[in-house]
Short mmCIF file of C-alpha atoms and ligand atoms in Angstrom, two decimals:
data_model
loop_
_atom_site.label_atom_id
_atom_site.label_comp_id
_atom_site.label_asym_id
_atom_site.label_seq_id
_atom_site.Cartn_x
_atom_site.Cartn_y
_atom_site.Cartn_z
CA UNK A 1 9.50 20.85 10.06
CA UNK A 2 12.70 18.65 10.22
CA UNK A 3 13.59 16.91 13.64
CA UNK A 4 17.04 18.41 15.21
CA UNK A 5 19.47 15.64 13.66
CA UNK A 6 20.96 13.49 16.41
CA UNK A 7 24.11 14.52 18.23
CA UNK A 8 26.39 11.33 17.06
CA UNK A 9 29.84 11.11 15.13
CA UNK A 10 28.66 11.16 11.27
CA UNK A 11 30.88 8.86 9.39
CA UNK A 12 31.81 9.26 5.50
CA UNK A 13 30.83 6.68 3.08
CA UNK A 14 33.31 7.30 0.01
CA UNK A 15 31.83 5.43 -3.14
CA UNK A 16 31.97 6.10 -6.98
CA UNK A 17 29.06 8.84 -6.74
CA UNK A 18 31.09 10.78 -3.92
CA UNK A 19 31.13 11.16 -0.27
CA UNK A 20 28.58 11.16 1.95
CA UNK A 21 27.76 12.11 5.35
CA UNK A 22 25.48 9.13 6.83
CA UNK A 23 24.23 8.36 10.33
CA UNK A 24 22.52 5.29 11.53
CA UNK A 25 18.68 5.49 13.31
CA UNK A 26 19.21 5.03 16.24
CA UNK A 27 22.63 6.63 16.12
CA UNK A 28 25.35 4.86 17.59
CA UNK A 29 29.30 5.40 17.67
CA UNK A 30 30.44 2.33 17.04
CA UNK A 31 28.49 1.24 14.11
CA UNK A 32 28.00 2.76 10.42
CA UNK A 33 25.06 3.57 8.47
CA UNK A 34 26.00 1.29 5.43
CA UNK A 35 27.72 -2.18 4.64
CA UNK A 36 29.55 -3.52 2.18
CA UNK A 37 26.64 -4.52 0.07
CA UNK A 38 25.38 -1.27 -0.38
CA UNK A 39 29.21 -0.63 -1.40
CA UNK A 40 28.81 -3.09 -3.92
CA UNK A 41 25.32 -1.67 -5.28
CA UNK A 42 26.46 1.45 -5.78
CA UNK A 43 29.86 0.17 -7.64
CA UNK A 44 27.91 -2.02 -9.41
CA UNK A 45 25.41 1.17 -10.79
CA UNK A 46 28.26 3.06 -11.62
CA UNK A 47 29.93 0.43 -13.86
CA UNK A 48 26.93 -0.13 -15.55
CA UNK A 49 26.17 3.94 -15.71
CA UNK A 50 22.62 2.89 -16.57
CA UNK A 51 21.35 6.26 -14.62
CA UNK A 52 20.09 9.48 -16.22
CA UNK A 53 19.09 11.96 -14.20
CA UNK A 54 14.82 10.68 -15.95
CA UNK A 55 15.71 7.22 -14.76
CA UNK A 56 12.93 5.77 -12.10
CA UNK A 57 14.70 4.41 -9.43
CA UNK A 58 13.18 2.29 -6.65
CA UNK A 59 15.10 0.75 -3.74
CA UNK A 60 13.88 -1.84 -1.08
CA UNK A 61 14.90 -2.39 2.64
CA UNK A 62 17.80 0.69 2.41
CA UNK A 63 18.60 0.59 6.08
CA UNK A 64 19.96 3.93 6.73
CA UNK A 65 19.28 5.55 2.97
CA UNK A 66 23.01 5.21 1.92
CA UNK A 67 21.99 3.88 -1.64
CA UNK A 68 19.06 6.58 -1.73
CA UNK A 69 20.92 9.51 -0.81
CA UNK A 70 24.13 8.17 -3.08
CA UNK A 71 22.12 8.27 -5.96
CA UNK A 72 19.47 11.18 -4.95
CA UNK A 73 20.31 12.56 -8.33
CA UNK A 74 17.71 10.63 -10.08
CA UNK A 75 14.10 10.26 -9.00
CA UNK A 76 14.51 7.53 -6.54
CA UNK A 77 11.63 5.67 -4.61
CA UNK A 78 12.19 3.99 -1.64
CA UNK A 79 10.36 1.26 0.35
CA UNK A 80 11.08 0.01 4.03
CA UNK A 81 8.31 -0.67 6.49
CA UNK A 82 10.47 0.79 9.10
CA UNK A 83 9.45 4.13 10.56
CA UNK A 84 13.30 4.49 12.14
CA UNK A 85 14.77 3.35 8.59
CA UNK A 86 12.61 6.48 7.16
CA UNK A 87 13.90 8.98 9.64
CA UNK A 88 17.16 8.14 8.78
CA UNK A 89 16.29 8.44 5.13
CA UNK A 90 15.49 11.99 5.83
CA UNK A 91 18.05 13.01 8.31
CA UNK A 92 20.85 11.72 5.65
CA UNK A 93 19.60 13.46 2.80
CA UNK A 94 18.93 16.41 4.98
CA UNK A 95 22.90 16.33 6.26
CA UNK A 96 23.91 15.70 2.66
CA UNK A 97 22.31 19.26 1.31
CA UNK A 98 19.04 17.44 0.14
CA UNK A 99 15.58 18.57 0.88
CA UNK A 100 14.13 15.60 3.12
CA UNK A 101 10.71 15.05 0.21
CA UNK A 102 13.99 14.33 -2.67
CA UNK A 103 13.23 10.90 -2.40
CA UNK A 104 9.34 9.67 -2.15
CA UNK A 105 9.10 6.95 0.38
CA UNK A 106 6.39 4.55 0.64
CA UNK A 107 5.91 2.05 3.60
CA UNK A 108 4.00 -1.34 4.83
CA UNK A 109 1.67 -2.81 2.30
CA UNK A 110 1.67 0.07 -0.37
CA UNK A 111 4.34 -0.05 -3.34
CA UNK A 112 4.55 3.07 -5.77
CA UNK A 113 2.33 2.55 -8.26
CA UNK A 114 4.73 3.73 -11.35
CA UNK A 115 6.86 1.74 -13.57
CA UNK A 116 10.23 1.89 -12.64
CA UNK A 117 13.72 1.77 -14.81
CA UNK A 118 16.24 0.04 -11.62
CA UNK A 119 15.51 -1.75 -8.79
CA UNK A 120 17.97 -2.22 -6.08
CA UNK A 121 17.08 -4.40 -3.03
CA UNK A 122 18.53 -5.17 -0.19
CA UNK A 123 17.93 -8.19 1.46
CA UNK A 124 15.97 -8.37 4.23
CA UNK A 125 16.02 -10.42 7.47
CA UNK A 126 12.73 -11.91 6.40
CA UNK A 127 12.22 -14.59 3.81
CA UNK A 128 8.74 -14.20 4.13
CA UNK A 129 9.17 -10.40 3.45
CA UNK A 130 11.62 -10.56 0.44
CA UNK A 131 9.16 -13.63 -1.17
CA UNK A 132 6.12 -10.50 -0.79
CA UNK A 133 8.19 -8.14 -1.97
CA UNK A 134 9.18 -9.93 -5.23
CA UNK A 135 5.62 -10.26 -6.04
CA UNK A 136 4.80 -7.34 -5.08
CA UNK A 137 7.64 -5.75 -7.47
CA UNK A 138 6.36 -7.52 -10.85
CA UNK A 139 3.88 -5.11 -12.10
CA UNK A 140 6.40 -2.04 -11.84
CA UNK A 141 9.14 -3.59 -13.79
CA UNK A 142 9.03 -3.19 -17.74
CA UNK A 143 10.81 -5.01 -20.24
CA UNK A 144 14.42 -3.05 -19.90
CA UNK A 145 14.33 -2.79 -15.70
CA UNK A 146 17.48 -3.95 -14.58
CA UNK A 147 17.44 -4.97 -10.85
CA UNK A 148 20.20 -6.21 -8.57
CA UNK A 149 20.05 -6.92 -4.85
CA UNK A 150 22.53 -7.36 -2.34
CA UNK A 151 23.26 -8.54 0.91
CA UNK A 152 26.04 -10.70 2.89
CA UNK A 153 27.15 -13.68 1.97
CA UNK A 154 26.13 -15.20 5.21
CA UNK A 155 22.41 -14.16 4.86
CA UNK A 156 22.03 -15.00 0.68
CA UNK A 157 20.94 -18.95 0.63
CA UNK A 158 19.97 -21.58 -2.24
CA UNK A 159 16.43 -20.47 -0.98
CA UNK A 160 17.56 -16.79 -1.13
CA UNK A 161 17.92 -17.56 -4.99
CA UNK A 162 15.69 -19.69 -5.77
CA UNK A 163 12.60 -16.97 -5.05
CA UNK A 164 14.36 -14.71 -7.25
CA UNK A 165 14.41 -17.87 -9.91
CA UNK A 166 10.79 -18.85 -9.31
CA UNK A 167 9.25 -15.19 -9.03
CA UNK A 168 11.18 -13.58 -11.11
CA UNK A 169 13.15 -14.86 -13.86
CA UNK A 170 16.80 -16.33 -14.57
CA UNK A 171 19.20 -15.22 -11.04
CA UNK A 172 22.89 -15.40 -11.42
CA UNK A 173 25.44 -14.08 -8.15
CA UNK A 174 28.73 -12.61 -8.18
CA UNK A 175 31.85 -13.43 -6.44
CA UNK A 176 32.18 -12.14 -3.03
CA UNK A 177 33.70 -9.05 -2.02
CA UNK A 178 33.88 -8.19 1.27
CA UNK A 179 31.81 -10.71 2.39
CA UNK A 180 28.49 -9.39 0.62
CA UNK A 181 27.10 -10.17 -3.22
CA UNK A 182 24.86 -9.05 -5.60
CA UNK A 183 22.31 -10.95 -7.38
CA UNK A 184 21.68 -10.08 -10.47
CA UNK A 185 17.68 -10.70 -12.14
CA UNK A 186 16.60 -10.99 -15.55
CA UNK A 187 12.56 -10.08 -15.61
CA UNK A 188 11.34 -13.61 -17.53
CA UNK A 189 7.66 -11.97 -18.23
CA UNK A 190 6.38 -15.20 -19.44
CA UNK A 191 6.61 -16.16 -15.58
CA UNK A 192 3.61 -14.79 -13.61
CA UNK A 193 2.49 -17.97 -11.92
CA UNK A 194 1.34 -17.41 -8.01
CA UNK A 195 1.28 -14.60 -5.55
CA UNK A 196 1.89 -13.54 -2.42
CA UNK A 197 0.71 -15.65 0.60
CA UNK A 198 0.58 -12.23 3.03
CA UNK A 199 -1.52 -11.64 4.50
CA UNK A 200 -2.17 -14.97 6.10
CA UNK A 201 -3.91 -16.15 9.64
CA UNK A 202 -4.35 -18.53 12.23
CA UNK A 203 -6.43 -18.87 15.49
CA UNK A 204 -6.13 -17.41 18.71
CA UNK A 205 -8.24 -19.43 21.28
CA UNK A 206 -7.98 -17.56 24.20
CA UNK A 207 -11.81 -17.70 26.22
CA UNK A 208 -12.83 -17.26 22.46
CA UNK A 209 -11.70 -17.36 19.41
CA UNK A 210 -9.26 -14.45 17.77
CA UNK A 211 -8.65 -14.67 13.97
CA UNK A 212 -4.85 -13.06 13.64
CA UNK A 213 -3.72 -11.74 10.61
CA UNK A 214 -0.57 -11.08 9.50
CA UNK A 215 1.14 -9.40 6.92
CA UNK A 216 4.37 -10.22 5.89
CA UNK A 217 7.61 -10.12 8.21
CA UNK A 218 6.08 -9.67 11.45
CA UNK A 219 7.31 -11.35 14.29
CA UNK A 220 5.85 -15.03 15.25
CA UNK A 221 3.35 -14.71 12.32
CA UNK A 222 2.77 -18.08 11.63
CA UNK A 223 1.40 -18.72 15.20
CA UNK A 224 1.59 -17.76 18.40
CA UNK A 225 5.26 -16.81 20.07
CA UNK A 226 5.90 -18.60 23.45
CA UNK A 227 6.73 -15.80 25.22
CA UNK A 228 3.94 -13.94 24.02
CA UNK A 229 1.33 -16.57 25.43
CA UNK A 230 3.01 -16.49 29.16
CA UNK A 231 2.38 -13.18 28.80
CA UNK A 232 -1.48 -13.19 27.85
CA UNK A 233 -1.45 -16.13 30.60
CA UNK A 234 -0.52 -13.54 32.98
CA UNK A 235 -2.52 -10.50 31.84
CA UNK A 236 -2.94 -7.34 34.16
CA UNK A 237 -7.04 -7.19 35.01
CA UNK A 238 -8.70 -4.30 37.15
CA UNK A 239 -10.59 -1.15 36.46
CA UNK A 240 -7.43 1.04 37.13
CA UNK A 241 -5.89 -0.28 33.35
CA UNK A 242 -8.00 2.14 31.76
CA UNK A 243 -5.70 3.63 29.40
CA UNK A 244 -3.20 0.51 28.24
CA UNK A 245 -0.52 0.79 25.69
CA UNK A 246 0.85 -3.08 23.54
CA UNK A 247 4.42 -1.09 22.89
CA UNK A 248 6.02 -2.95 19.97
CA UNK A 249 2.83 -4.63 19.20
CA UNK A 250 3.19 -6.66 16.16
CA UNK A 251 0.01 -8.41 15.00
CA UNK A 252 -1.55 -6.47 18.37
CA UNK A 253 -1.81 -9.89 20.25
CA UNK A 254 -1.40 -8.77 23.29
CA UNK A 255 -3.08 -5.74 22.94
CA UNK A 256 -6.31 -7.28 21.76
CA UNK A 257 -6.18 -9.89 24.79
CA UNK A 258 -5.71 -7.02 27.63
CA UNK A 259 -8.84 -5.01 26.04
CA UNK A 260 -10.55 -8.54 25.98
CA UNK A 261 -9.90 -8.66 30.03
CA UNK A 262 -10.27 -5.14 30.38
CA UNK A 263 -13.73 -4.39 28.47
CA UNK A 264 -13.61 -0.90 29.67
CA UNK A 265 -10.06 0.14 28.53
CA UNK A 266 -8.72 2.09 25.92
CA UNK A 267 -5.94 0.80 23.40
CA UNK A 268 -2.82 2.48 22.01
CA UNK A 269 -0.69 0.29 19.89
CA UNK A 270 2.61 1.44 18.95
CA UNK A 271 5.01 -0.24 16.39
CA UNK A 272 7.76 1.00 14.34
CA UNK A 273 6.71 -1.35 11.69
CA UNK A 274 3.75 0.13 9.21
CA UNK A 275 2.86 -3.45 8.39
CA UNK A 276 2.85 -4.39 12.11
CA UNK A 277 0.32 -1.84 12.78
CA UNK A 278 -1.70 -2.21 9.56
CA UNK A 279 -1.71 -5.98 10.96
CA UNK A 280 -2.31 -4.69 14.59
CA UNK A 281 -5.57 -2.65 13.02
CA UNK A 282 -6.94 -5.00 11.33
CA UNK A 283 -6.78 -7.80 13.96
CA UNK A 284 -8.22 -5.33 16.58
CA UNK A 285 -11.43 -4.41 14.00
CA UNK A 286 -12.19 -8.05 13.29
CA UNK A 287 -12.12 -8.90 17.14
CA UNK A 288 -14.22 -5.64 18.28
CA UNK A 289 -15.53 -4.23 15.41
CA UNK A 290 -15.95 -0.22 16.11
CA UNK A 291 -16.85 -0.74 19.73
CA UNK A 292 -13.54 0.28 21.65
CA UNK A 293 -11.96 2.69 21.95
CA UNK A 294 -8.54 2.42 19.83
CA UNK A 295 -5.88 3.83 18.44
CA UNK A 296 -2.84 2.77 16.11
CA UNK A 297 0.58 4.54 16.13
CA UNK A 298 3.85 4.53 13.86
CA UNK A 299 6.31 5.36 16.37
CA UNK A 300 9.71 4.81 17.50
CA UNK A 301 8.80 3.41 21.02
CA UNK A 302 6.49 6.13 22.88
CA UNK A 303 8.22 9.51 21.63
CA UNK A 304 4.91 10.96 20.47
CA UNK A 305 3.26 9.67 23.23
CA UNK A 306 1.85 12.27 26.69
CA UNK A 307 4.11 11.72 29.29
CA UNK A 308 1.92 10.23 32.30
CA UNK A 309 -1.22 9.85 30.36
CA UNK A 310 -1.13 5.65 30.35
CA UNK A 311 -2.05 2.91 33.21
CA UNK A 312 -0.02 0.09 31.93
CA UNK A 313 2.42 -0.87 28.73
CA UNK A 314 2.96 -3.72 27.70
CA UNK A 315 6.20 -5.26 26.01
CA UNK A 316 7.67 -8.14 24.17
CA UNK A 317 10.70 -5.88 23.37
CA UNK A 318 12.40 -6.90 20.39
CA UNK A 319 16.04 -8.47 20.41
CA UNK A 320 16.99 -8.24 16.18
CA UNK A 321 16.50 -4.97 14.24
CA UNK A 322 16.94 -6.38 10.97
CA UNK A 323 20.58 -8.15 11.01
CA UNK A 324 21.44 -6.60 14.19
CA UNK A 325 21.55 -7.87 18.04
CA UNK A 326 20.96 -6.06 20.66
CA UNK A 327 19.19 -4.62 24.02
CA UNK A 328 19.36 -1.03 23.02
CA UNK A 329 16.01 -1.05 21.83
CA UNK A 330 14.58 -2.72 24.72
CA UNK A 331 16.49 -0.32 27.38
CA UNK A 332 14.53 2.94 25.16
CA UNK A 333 11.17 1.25 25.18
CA UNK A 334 11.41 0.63 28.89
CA UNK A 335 12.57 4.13 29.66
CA UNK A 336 9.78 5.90 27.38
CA UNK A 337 7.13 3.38 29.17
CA UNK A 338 8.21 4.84 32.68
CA UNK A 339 8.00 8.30 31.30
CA UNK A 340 4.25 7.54 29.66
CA UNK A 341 3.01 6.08 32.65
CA UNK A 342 0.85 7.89 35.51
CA UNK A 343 2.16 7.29 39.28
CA UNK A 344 0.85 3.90 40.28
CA UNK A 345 1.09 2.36 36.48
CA UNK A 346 2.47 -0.80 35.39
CA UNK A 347 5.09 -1.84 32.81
CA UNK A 348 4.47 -5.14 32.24
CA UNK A 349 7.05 -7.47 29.86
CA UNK A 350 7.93 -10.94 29.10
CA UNK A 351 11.83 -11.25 28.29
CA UNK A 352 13.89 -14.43 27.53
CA UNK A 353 15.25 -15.39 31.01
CA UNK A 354 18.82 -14.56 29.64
CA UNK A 355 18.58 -10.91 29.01
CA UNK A 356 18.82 -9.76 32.52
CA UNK A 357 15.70 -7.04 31.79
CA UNK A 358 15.21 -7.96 35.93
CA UNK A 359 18.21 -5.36 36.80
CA UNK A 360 17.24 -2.72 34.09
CA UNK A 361 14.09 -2.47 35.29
CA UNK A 362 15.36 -1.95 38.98
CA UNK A 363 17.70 0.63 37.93
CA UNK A 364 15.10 2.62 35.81
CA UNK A 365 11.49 1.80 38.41
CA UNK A 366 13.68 0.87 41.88
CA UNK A 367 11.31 -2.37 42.04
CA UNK A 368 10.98 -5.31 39.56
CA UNK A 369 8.63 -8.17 40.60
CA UNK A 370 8.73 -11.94 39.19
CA UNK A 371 5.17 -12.20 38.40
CA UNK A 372 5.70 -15.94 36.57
CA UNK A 373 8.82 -17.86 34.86
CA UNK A 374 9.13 -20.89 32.68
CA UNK A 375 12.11 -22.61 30.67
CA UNK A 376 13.12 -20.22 28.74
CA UNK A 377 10.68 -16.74 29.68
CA UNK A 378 10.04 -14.48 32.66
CA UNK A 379 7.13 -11.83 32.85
CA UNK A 380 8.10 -9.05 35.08
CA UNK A 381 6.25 -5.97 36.64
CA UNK A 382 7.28 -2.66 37.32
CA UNK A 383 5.45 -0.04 38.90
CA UNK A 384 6.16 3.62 38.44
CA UNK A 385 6.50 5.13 41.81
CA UNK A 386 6.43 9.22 42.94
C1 LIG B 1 9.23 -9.37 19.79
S1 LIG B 1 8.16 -8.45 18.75
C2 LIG B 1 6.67 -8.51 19.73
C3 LIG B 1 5.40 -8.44 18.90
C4 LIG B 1 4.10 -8.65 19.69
N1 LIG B 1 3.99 -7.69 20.78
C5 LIG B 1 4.02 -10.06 20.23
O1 LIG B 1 4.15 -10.24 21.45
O2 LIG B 1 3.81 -10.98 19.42
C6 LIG B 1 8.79 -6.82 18.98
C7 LIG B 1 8.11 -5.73 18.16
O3 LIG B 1 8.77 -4.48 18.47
C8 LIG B 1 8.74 -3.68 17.31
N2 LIG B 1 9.77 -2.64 17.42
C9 LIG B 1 11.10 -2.75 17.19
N3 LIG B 1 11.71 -1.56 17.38
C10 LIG B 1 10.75 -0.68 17.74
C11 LIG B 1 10.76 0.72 18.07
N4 LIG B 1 11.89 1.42 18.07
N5 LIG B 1 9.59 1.30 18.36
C12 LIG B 1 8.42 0.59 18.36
N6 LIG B 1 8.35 -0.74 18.04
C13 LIG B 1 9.51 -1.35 17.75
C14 LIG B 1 8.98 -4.68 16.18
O4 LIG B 1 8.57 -4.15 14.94
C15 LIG B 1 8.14 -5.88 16.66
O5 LIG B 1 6.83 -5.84 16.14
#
């Protein structure tokens, strides 16, 4: 069944393949579904009319689907570890007369296992992510693939190219226009040196010692994030945290510490990010094998989530969704952790000292306690109240 499509302003995007109706996840007013790289992309493909309506198309990192449902005509595949870039995927070729199956989406580790003709990428915020996904992209390119990728100019770098170069084959770029560029790739087959360093780990000493894996483009993967450890530092213990939600987990860090401290809890980890939770799963198995209680969630914050059905929720809310800033995020998982929690629960967060979460968190719960503060971090409680 196809979620109601949010209530926002859709805007046009008017490129060579037509118009289309596009709306960003989550919606928002003021900003569009689409930039001027994928602008560029799609000029670009219809210059080169490479298309035909039997040409295997796969795109990376489409943010809102404009390039998928732009070019819907052909069988497109489409990759993006984000659960909320997915939705939007389907809500856009819903609103633009497609069914939402047109184009077959894969997510986290997996890539489509079929040989494509293009491949269109977007850049993503990670280097780490776009050096997996370049591996990860050789055995489905044949001799005649063309691929291009695009971002802005401010986030394509020497290194930006030089993966392309070394993973690849020979990488040229284009002129500017409006401040993005494409990269264009020629498959050198004769280069299939190395792989992909993701997953990869380090240790978590705390009272024992955690082995954390981590998949490629998670946050703090190559160790541990400050804020994260005040947080563990200053872990919720007591026999009422029997149901206990890491919101936003990531690699499950924090999750894995509170069942640690809290032997008889049960987990939920929630992430919007299918390699987050594939990373969150696999960190939680290695530290407790089958003998918790556990379970691991795709979600955008808590939506599928019982309201008051949860003791305490944790947070490390996030401040980037790919290249954009922002608190709305934060502000949605603190409101769906109120709703989740059972009279008497906690919401428990650790926030850069900056982002005044202190007065959000007295609007929304009507009490916000300091519970510990360095240089830069705070960790704050909340408790939800009748
Ligand atoms: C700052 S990281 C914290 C990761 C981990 N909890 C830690 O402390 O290391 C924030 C996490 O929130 C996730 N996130 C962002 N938007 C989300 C959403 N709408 N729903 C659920 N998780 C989201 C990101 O994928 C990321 O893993």
């Amino acid at each position: 069944m196809n979620r109601p499509l949010p209530i926002v302003e859709r805007k046009m995007l008017s490129v060579p393949q037509g118009e289309f109706e596009l709306v960003r996840n989550p919606p928002d007013d003021n900003l569009q579904a689409w930039d001027s790289a994928d602008e560029f992309l799609l000029s670009h493909m219809d210059d080169l009319q490479i298309l035909s309506a039997h040409s295997k198309l796969l795109i990376l990192n489409d943010a809102c689907g404009a390039l998928a449902v732009a070019l819907a005509t052909c069988p497109v595949y489409s990759w993006n570890d984000s659960f909320l870039a997915q939705q939007a995927l389907r809500d856009n070729l819903v609103a633009n007369g497609y069914p939402p199956e047109q184009v077959k989406t894969n997510s986290g580790i997996d890539f489509p296992a079929v040989a494509v003709d293009c491949v269109l990428l977007k850049i993503p915020k990670s280097l780490a992510l776009l050096e997996h996904q370049l591996y990860a992209l050789r055995p489905v390119l044949h001799h005649d693939t063309h691929i291009a990728a695009a971002g802005m100019s401010r986030h394509i770098h020497k290194s930006t190219l030089e993966l392309f170069e070394s993973i690849l084959g020979p990488t040229t770029t284009t002129r500017a226009r409006k401040k993005s560029r494409l990269i264009l790739v020629e498959r050198d087959h004769s280069l299939n040196e190395g792989q992909s360093r993701f997953p990869d780990c380090y240790e978590l000493e705390v009272d024992r010692c955690y082995r954390i894996i981590n998949h490629a483009s998670l946050f703090s993967r190559g160790r541990l994030d400050q804020g994260s450890q005040l947080l563990i530092a200053h872990m919720p213990v007591g026999d009422q945290y029997r149901h206990i939600v890491d919101l936003g987990c990531g690699n499950g860090v924090l999750g894995i510490i509170a069942a640690a401290l809290n032997p008889s809890a049960n987990l939920l980890f929630c992430d919007e990010s299918h390699i987050a939770i594939a990373s969150a799963s696999e960190n939680f198995h290695h530290a407790f094998a089958q003998t918790r209680s556990v379970e691991f969630r795709v979600d955008d914050c808590l939506q599928t989530v019982a309201s008051a059905s949860r003791d305490l929720v944790l947070i490390n809310p996030p401040f980037h969704q790919q290249h954009s800033v922002g608190d709305a995020i934060a502000w949605k998982m603190f409101k769906d952790a109120r709703r989740v929690l059972v009279t008497g629960g906690e919401l428990r967060l650790v926030g850069n000292r900056h982002l005044g979460y202190h007065a959000k968190l007295m609007k929304l719960f009507g009490n916000c306690e300091t519970i510990a503060a360095d240089s830069k971090f705070v960790i704050l409680s909340s408790s939800k109240r009748a």
